[in-house]
């Protein structure tokens, strides 16, 4: 009986340590999901809300121009330094984007913050990973109809963009931008958003995550 009890205590100790270590790793990663996989709770669509829907655990972007802004509780949707990432899949000829340091805007292309391009075969030559019209990527790095990871890190004045762990943009914003583009295309703080570009584009997003940084 004593031997059995000792074995039980040992087993409990091992399981407890394993669980604790796993929890520590999860906490250390610091990632927070912005999309629950089944609804658009916490998000607010502008202009044409029907452009956005949820299907099989993904946000489907398909319809007239529209933008989907995160307005949920995470940091009161006001982010400054962070890593923002999502699993993305484009269909042939499609265009979309991921916005940072932006704010809800009822109509038109968001005037605040930066757009990071999602485009593998659309007629626009700026390809996936471009810091749109600031530091553009001409090379097609990933293919349509395949999931890939698009990640944007903002730290101070520096923006780093990775596609499947490959760094495609490393940009440091000059101080002059804050004077020239006050309140517009510049780093400040704000929310994130997804873009519906046009009725012929269909793009999927899932595992939409953010990791706040100091």
CSV table of C-alpha atoms in Angstrom, one decimal:
chain,number,residue,atom,x,y,z
A,1,UNK,CA,0.0,0.0,0.0
A,2,UNK,CA,2.8,2.4,0.9
A,3,UNK,CA,4.6,1.6,-2.3
A,4,UNK,CA,1.5,2.2,-4.3
A,5,UNK,CA,0.9,5.5,-2.5
A,6,UNK,CA,4.5,6.6,-3.2
A,7,UNK,CA,4.1,5.8,-6.9
A,8,UNK,CA,0.9,7.8,-7.0
A,9,UNK,CA,2.5,10.8,-5.3
A,10,UNK,CA,5.4,10.6,-7.8
A,11,UNK,CA,3.0,10.4,-10.8
A,12,UNK,CA,1.1,13.4,-9.5
A,13,UNK,CA,4.3,15.4,-9.0
A,14,UNK,CA,5.4,14.7,-12.6
A,15,UNK,CA,2.0,15.6,-14.1
A,16,UNK,CA,1.9,18.8,-11.9
A,17,UNK,CA,5.4,19.9,-13.1
A,18,UNK,CA,4.6,19.2,-16.7
A,19,UNK,CA,1.3,21.2,-16.5
A,20,UNK,CA,3.1,24.1,-14.7
A,21,UNK,CA,5.8,24.2,-17.3
A,22,UNK,CA,3.3,24.2,-20.1
A,23,UNK,CA,1.4,27.0,-18.5
A,24,UNK,CA,4.6,29.0,-18.0
A,25,UNK,CA,5.4,28.7,-21.7
A,26,UNK,CA,1.9,29.8,-22.7
A,27,UNK,CA,2.2,32.8,-20.5
A,28,UNK,CA,5.6,33.6,-21.7
A,29,UNK,CA,4.5,33.7,-25.3
A,30,UNK,CA,2.0,36.4,-24.4
A,31,UNK,CA,-0.2,36.0,-27.5
A,32,UNK,CA,-3.8,37.1,-27.3
A,33,UNK,CA,-6.5,36.0,-29.8
A,34,UNK,CA,-8.6,38.8,-31.4
A,35,UNK,CA,-10.9,36.4,-33.2
A,36,UNK,CA,-13.0,33.7,-31.5
A,37,UNK,CA,-13.3,31.6,-34.6
A,38,UNK,CA,-17.0,31.7,-34.8
A,39,UNK,CA,-18.3,35.3,-34.6
A,40,UNK,CA,-17.1,38.8,-35.4
A,41,UNK,CA,-17.6,39.9,-31.8
A,42,UNK,CA,-15.2,42.7,-30.9
A,43,UNK,CA,-14.9,43.8,-34.5
A,44,UNK,CA,-16.7,46.7,-36.3
A,45,UNK,CA,-17.2,46.8,-40.1
A,46,UNK,CA,-17.4,50.0,-42.0
A,47,UNK,CA,-19.0,50.9,-45.3
A,48,UNK,CA,-20.2,47.4,-46.4
A,49,UNK,CA,-20.5,45.0,-43.4
A,50,UNK,CA,-21.7,42.2,-45.6
A,51,UNK,CA,-18.2,41.9,-47.0
A,52,UNK,CA,-17.1,40.1,-43.9
A,53,UNK,CA,-18.4,36.7,-42.7
A,54,UNK,CA,-17.2,33.7,-40.7
A,55,UNK,CA,-16.9,30.3,-42.2
A,56,UNK,CA,-15.1,27.2,-40.9
A,57,UNK,CA,-13.2,29.1,-38.3
A,58,UNK,CA,-12.0,31.8,-40.7
A,59,UNK,CA,-12.9,35.4,-41.4
A,60,UNK,CA,-14.0,35.5,-45.1
A,61,UNK,CA,-13.4,38.8,-46.9
A,62,UNK,CA,-15.5,38.9,-50.1
A,63,UNK,CA,-17.5,41.9,-51.3
A,64,UNK,CA,-17.4,45.6,-52.0
A,65,UNK,CA,-14.8,47.8,-50.4
A,66,UNK,CA,-15.0,47.7,-46.6
A,67,UNK,CA,-12.8,47.6,-43.5
A,68,UNK,CA,-13.1,45.5,-40.4
A,69,UNK,CA,-11.7,47.3,-37.3
A,70,UNK,CA,-10.9,45.6,-34.0
A,71,UNK,CA,-12.9,47.4,-31.2
A,72,UNK,CA,-12.8,44.7,-28.6
A,73,UNK,CA,-11.5,44.8,-25.0
A,74,UNK,CA,-7.9,43.8,-25.5
A,75,UNK,CA,-6.0,46.9,-24.3
A,76,UNK,CA,-9.1,48.8,-25.1
A,77,UNK,CA,-8.1,48.3,-28.8
A,78,UNK,CA,-5.4,50.9,-28.5
A,79,UNK,CA,-2.0,49.3,-29.4
A,80,UNK,CA,1.4,51.0,-29.6
A,81,UNK,CA,4.2,48.4,-29.5
A,82,UNK,CA,3.1,44.9,-30.5
A,83,UNK,CA,3.4,41.9,-32.8
A,84,UNK,CA,0.2,41.4,-34.9
A,85,UNK,CA,-0.1,38.2,-37.0
A,86,UNK,CA,-2.6,36.1,-38.8
A,87,UNK,CA,-2.9,33.0,-41.0
A,88,UNK,CA,-3.9,34.2,-44.4
A,89,UNK,CA,-5.0,32.6,-47.6
A,90,UNK,CA,-5.7,34.5,-50.9
A,91,UNK,CA,-7.6,33.3,-53.9
A,92,UNK,CA,-6.3,34.1,-57.4
A,93,UNK,CA,-6.5,37.8,-58.4
A,94,UNK,CA,-7.4,38.9,-54.9
A,95,UNK,CA,-6.2,41.9,-52.9
A,96,UNK,CA,-6.6,42.7,-49.2
A,97,UNK,CA,-4.6,44.3,-46.4
A,98,UNK,CA,-3.9,44.5,-42.7
A,99,UNK,CA,-3.8,47.9,-41.0
A,100,UNK,CA,-2.0,49.0,-37.9
A,101,UNK,CA,-2.2,52.2,-35.7
A,102,UNK,CA,-5.5,52.9,-37.4
A,103,UNK,CA,-9.0,54.0,-36.2
A,104,UNK,CA,-12.5,53.3,-37.2
A,105,UNK,CA,-13.5,55.2,-40.3
A,106,UNK,CA,-17.0,55.1,-41.8
A,107,UNK,CA,-16.1,55.3,-45.5
A,108,UNK,CA,-13.1,55.1,-47.8
A,109,UNK,CA,-9.6,53.8,-47.3
A,110,UNK,CA,-8.4,54.3,-43.7
A,111,UNK,CA,-6.4,57.6,-43.5
A,112,UNK,CA,-4.8,56.8,-40.2
A,113,UNK,CA,-1.9,54.4,-39.8
A,114,UNK,CA,-0.2,52.0,-42.2
A,115,UNK,CA,-1.4,49.3,-44.5
A,116,UNK,CA,0.5,46.0,-44.9
A,117,UNK,CA,-0.4,44.4,-48.2
A,118,UNK,CA,-2.1,41.1,-48.8
A,119,UNK,CA,-1.8,40.4,-52.6
A,120,UNK,CA,-0.2,37.5,-54.4
A,121,UNK,CA,-1.6,37.8,-57.9
A,122,UNK,CA,-3.8,40.9,-58.1
A,123,UNK,CA,-2.9,43.5,-60.8
A,124,UNK,CA,-1.5,45.8,-58.2
A,125,UNK,CA,2.3,45.2,-58.4
A,126,UNK,CA,2.8,45.7,-54.6
A,127,UNK,CA,2.9,42.1,-53.3
A,128,UNK,CA,2.2,40.5,-49.9
A,129,UNK,CA,4.2,42.0,-47.1
A,130,UNK,CA,4.6,45.5,-48.6
A,131,UNK,CA,4.4,48.4,-46.2
A,132,UNK,CA,2.0,49.9,-48.7
A,133,UNK,CA,3.5,52.8,-50.8
A,134,UNK,CA,6.3,53.2,-48.2
A,135,UNK,CA,8.5,50.1,-48.6
A,136,UNK,CA,7.1,47.8,-51.2
A,137,UNK,CA,7.8,44.2,-52.0
A,138,UNK,CA,7.8,43.3,-55.7
A,139,UNK,CA,8.4,39.6,-55.3
A,140,UNK,CA,5.6,37.1,-55.0
A,141,UNK,CA,6.7,35.2,-51.9
A,142,UNK,CA,3.7,32.9,-51.2
A,143,UNK,CA,1.1,31.3,-53.5
A,144,UNK,CA,-2.7,31.7,-53.8
A,145,UNK,CA,-4.8,29.0,-52.2
A,146,UNK,CA,-2.2,28.2,-49.5
A,147,UNK,CA,-2.2,29.3,-45.9
A,148,UNK,CA,0.7,31.4,-44.8
A,149,UNK,CA,1.6,33.6,-41.8
A,150,UNK,CA,1.8,37.4,-42.1
A,151,UNK,CA,3.3,39.1,-39.1
A,152,UNK,CA,3.9,42.8,-38.3
A,153,UNK,CA,6.0,44.0,-35.4
A,154,UNK,CA,5.9,47.6,-34.2
A,155,UNK,CA,8.6,48.7,-31.7
A,156,UNK,CA,9.0,52.4,-31.4
A,157,UNK,CA,9.6,53.8,-34.8
A,158,UNK,CA,10.5,50.5,-36.4
A,159,UNK,CA,8.2,48.2,-38.4
A,160,UNK,CA,9.3,44.7,-39.2
A,161,UNK,CA,7.2,42.5,-41.5
A,162,UNK,CA,7.6,38.8,-41.9
A,163,UNK,CA,6.0,36.3,-44.2
A,164,UNK,CA,6.4,32.7,-43.0
A,165,UNK,CA,9.3,33.9,-40.7
A,166,UNK,CA,11.1,35.6,-43.7
A,167,UNK,CA,11.7,39.3,-43.0
A,168,UNK,CA,10.5,41.2,-46.1
A,169,UNK,CA,10.4,44.7,-44.7
A,170,UNK,CA,12.5,46.4,-42.0
A,171,UNK,CA,11.6,50.0,-41.9
A,172,UNK,CA,12.4,52.8,-39.4
A,173,UNK,CA,10.1,55.8,-39.7
A,174,UNK,CA,12.0,59.1,-40.0
A,175,UNK,CA,11.2,61.8,-37.5
A,176,UNK,CA,10.1,64.1,-40.4
A,177,UNK,CA,7.1,61.8,-41.1
A,178,UNK,CA,5.4,62.9,-37.8
A,179,UNK,CA,5.5,66.5,-39.0
A,180,UNK,CA,4.5,65.8,-42.6
A,181,UNK,CA,1.7,63.3,-41.9
A,182,UNK,CA,0.4,64.4,-38.5
A,183,UNK,CA,-2.6,62.3,-37.7
A,184,UNK,CA,-2.4,60.3,-40.9
A,185,UNK,CA,0.1,57.7,-42.3
A,186,UNK,CA,2.5,57.6,-39.4
A,187,UNK,CA,3.2,55.6,-36.3
A,188,UNK,CA,1.3,56.7,-33.2
A,189,UNK,CA,-1.0,54.2,-31.6
A,190,UNK,CA,-4.4,52.7,-32.6
A,191,UNK,CA,-6.2,49.6,-33.5
A,192,UNK,CA,-5.8,47.0,-36.2
A,193,UNK,CA,-8.0,46.3,-39.2
A,194,UNK,CA,-8.6,44.0,-42.1
A,195,UNK,CA,-9.4,45.2,-45.6
A,196,UNK,CA,-12.1,44.2,-48.1
A,197,UNK,CA,-10.6,45.6,-51.3
A,198,UNK,CA,-13.1,44.9,-54.1
A,199,UNK,CA,-15.9,42.5,-55.1
A,200,UNK,CA,-13.7,40.2,-57.1
A,201,UNK,CA,-11.3,39.6,-54.2
A,202,UNK,CA,-11.7,36.7,-51.7
A,203,UNK,CA,-9.3,36.4,-48.9
A,204,UNK,CA,-9.4,34.3,-45.7
A,205,UNK,CA,-8.0,35.2,-42.2
A,206,UNK,CA,-7.7,32.9,-39.2
A,207,UNK,CA,-5.7,32.7,-35.9
A,208,UNK,CA,-5.7,36.5,-35.7
A,209,UNK,CA,-3.4,37.3,-32.8
A,210,UNK,CA,-1.7,40.1,-31.1
A,211,UNK,CA,1.2,40.2,-28.6
A,212,UNK,CA,1.5,43.6,-26.8
A,213,UNK,CA,5.1,44.7,-26.2
A,214,UNK,CA,6.5,47.1,-23.6
